[in-house]
GROMACS .gro file of C-alpha atoms in nm:
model
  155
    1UNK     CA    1  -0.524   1.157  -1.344
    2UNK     CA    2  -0.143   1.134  -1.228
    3UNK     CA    3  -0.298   0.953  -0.925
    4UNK     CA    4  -0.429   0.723  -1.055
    5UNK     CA    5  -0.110   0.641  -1.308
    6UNK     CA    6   0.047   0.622  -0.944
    7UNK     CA    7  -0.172   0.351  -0.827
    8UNK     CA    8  -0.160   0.160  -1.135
    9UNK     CA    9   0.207   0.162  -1.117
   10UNK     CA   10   0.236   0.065  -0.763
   11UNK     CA   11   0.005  -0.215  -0.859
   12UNK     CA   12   0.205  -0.353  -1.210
   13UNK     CA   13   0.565  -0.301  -0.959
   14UNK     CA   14   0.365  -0.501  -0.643
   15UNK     CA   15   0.219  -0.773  -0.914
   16UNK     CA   16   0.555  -0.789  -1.125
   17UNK     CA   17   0.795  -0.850  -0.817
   18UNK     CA   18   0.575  -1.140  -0.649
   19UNK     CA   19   0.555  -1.295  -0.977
   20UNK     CA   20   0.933  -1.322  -1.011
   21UNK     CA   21   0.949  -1.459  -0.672
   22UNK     CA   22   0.734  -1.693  -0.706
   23UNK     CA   23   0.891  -1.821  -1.039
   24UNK     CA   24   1.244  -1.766  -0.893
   25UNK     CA   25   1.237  -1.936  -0.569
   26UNK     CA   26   1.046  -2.167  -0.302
   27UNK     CA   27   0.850  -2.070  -0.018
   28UNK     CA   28   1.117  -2.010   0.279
   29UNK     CA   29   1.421  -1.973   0.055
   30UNK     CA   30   1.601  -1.650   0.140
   31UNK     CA   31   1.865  -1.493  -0.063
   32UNK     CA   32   2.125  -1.263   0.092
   33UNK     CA   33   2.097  -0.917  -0.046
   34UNK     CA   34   2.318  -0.717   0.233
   35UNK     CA   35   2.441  -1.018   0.380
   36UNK     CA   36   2.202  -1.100   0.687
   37UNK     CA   37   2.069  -0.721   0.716
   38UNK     CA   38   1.820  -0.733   0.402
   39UNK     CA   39   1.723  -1.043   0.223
   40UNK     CA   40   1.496  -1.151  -0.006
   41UNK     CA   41   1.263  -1.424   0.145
   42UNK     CA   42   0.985  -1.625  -0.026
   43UNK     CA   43   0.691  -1.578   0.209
   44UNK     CA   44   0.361  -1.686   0.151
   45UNK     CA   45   0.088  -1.538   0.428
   46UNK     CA   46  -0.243  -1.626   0.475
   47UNK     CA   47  -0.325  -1.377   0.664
   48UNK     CA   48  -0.311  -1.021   0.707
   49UNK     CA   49  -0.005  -0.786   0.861
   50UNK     CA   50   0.187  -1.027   1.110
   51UNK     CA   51   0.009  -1.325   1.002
   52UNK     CA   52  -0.309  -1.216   1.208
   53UNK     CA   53  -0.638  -1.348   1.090
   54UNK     CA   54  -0.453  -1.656   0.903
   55UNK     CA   55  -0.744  -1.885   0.763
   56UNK     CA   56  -0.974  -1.623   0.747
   57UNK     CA   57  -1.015  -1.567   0.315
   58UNK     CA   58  -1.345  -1.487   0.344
   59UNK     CA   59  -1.278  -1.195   0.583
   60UNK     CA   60  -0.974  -1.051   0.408
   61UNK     CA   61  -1.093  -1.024   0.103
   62UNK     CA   62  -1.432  -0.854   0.214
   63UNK     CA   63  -1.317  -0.603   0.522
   64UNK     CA   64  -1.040  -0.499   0.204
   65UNK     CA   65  -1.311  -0.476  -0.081
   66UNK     CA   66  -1.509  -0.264   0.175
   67UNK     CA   67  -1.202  -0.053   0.253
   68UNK     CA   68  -1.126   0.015  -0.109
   69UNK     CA   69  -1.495   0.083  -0.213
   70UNK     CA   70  -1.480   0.356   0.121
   71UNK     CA   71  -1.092   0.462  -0.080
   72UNK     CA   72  -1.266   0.522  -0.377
   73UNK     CA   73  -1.524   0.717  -0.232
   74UNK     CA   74  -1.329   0.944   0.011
   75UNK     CA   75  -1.099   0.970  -0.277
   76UNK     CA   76  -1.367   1.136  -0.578
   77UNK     CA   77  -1.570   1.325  -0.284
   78UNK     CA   78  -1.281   1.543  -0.127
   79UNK     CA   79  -1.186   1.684  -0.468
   80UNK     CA   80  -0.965   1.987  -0.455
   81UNK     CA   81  -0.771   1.909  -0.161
   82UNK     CA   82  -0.438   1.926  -0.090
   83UNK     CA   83  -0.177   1.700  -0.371
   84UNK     CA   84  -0.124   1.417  -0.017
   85UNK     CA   85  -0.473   1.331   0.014
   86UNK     CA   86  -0.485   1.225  -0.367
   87UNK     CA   87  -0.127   1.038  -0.318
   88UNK     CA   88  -0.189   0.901   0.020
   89UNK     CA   89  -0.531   0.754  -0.105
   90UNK     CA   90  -0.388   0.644  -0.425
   91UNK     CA   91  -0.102   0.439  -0.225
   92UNK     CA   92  -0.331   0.296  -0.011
   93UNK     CA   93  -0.619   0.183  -0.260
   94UNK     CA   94  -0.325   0.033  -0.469
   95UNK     CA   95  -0.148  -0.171  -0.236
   96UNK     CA   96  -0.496  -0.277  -0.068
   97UNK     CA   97  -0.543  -0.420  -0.469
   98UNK     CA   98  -0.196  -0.560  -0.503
   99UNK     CA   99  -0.266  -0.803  -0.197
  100UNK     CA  100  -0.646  -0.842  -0.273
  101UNK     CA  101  -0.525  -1.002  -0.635
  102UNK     CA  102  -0.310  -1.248  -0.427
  103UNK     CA  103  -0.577  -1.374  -0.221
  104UNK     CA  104  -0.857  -1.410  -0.482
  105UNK     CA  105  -0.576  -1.572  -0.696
  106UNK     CA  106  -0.371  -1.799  -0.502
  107UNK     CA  107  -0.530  -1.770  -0.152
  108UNK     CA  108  -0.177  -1.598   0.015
  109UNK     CA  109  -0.027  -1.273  -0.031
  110UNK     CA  110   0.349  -1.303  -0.145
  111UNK     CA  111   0.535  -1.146   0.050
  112UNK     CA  112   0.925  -1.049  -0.008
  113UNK     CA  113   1.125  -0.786   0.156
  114UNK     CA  114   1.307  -0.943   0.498
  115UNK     CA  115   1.510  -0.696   0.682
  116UNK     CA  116   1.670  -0.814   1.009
  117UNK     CA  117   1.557  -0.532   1.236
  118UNK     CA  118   1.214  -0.548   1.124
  119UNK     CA  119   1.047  -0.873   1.184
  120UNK     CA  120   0.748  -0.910   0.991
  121UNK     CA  121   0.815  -0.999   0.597
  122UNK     CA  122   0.658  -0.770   0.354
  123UNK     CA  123   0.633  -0.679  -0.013
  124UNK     CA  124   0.584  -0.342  -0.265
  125UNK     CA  125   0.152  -0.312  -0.208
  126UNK     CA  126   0.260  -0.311   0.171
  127UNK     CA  127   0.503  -0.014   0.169
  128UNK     CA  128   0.229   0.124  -0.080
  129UNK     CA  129  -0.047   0.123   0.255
  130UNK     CA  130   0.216   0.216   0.473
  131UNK     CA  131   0.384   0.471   0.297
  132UNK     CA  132  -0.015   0.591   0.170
  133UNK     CA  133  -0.089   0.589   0.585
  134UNK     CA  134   0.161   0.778   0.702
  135UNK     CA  135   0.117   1.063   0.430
  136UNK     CA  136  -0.310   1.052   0.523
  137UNK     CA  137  -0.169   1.109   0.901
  138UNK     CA  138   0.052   1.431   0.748
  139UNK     CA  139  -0.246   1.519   0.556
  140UNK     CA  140  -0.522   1.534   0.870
  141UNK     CA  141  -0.253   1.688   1.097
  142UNK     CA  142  -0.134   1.940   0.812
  143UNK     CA  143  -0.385   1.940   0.544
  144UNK     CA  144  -0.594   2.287   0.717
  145UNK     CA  145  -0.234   2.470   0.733
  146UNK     CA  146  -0.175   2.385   0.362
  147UNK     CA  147  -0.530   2.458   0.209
  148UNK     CA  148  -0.517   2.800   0.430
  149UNK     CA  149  -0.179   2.877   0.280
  150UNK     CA  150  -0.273   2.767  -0.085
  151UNK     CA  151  -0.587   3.030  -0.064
  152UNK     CA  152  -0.379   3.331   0.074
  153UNK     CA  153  -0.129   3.282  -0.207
  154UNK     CA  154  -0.369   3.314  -0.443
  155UNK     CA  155  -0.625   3.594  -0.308
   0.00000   0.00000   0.00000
């Protein structure tokens, strides 16, 4: 249940800040933060990571709907695994809805976060796949150590 009170939050947090900057400033405008190391910069994509695929609604909404229905899935069937397979999923189902909501509503994903040493703009339901990614890598390259450990402690 806390997972999905995770992705629910991640999705409120991704919806709430692109609605601000949208009411708060115009596309391109970019106000300093850390002076010219972090800014916040009105972005409006209409595609998918790094602009790829721009033009293409019909695909990225699908391939994600797909992805999310295959989330959801993976997510109820591996039951009783290890606490970063339930966050990992949850992370990446959530941000996969924050930026699906964009595109069915306004056709872009608003995008937010500009950080000089990191080229591509990005926003909360972003760091929610990447941050949801990198624990699923943890889990596959951990997950057996974990679940091996969790049954000897309690044997």
């Amino acid at each position: 249940m806390r997972y999905y009170f995770l992705g629910i939050l991640l999705v409120a947090l991704d919806q709430i800040t692109k609605a601000a900057v949208r009411a708060n400033m115009f596309v391109g405008e970019s106000i300093p933060v850390i002076g010219e190391f972090f800014q916040l910069t009105h972005v409006e994509n209409s595609g998918a990571a790094f602009s790829i695929l721009s033009g293409q609604r019909m695909l990225l909404v699908v391939v994600p709907v797909i992805g999310i229905a295959f989330a959801l899935w993976y997510f109820h069937r591996h039951k009783g695994d290890h606490w970063t397979l339930y966050c990992s999923w949850s992370l990446i189902i959530a941000g996969g809805v924050g930026n699906l909501i964009d595109r069915l509503a306004f056709g872009t994903v608003t995008d937010m976060f500009d950080f000089s040493i990191f080229p591509p703009v990005f926003n909360v339901a972003d760091i929610g796949v990447t941050t949801g990614c990198a624990l699923f890598i943890l889990y596959v390259l951990m997950g057996d150590r974990w679940k091996k450990k969790k049954n000897t402690n309690f044997a």
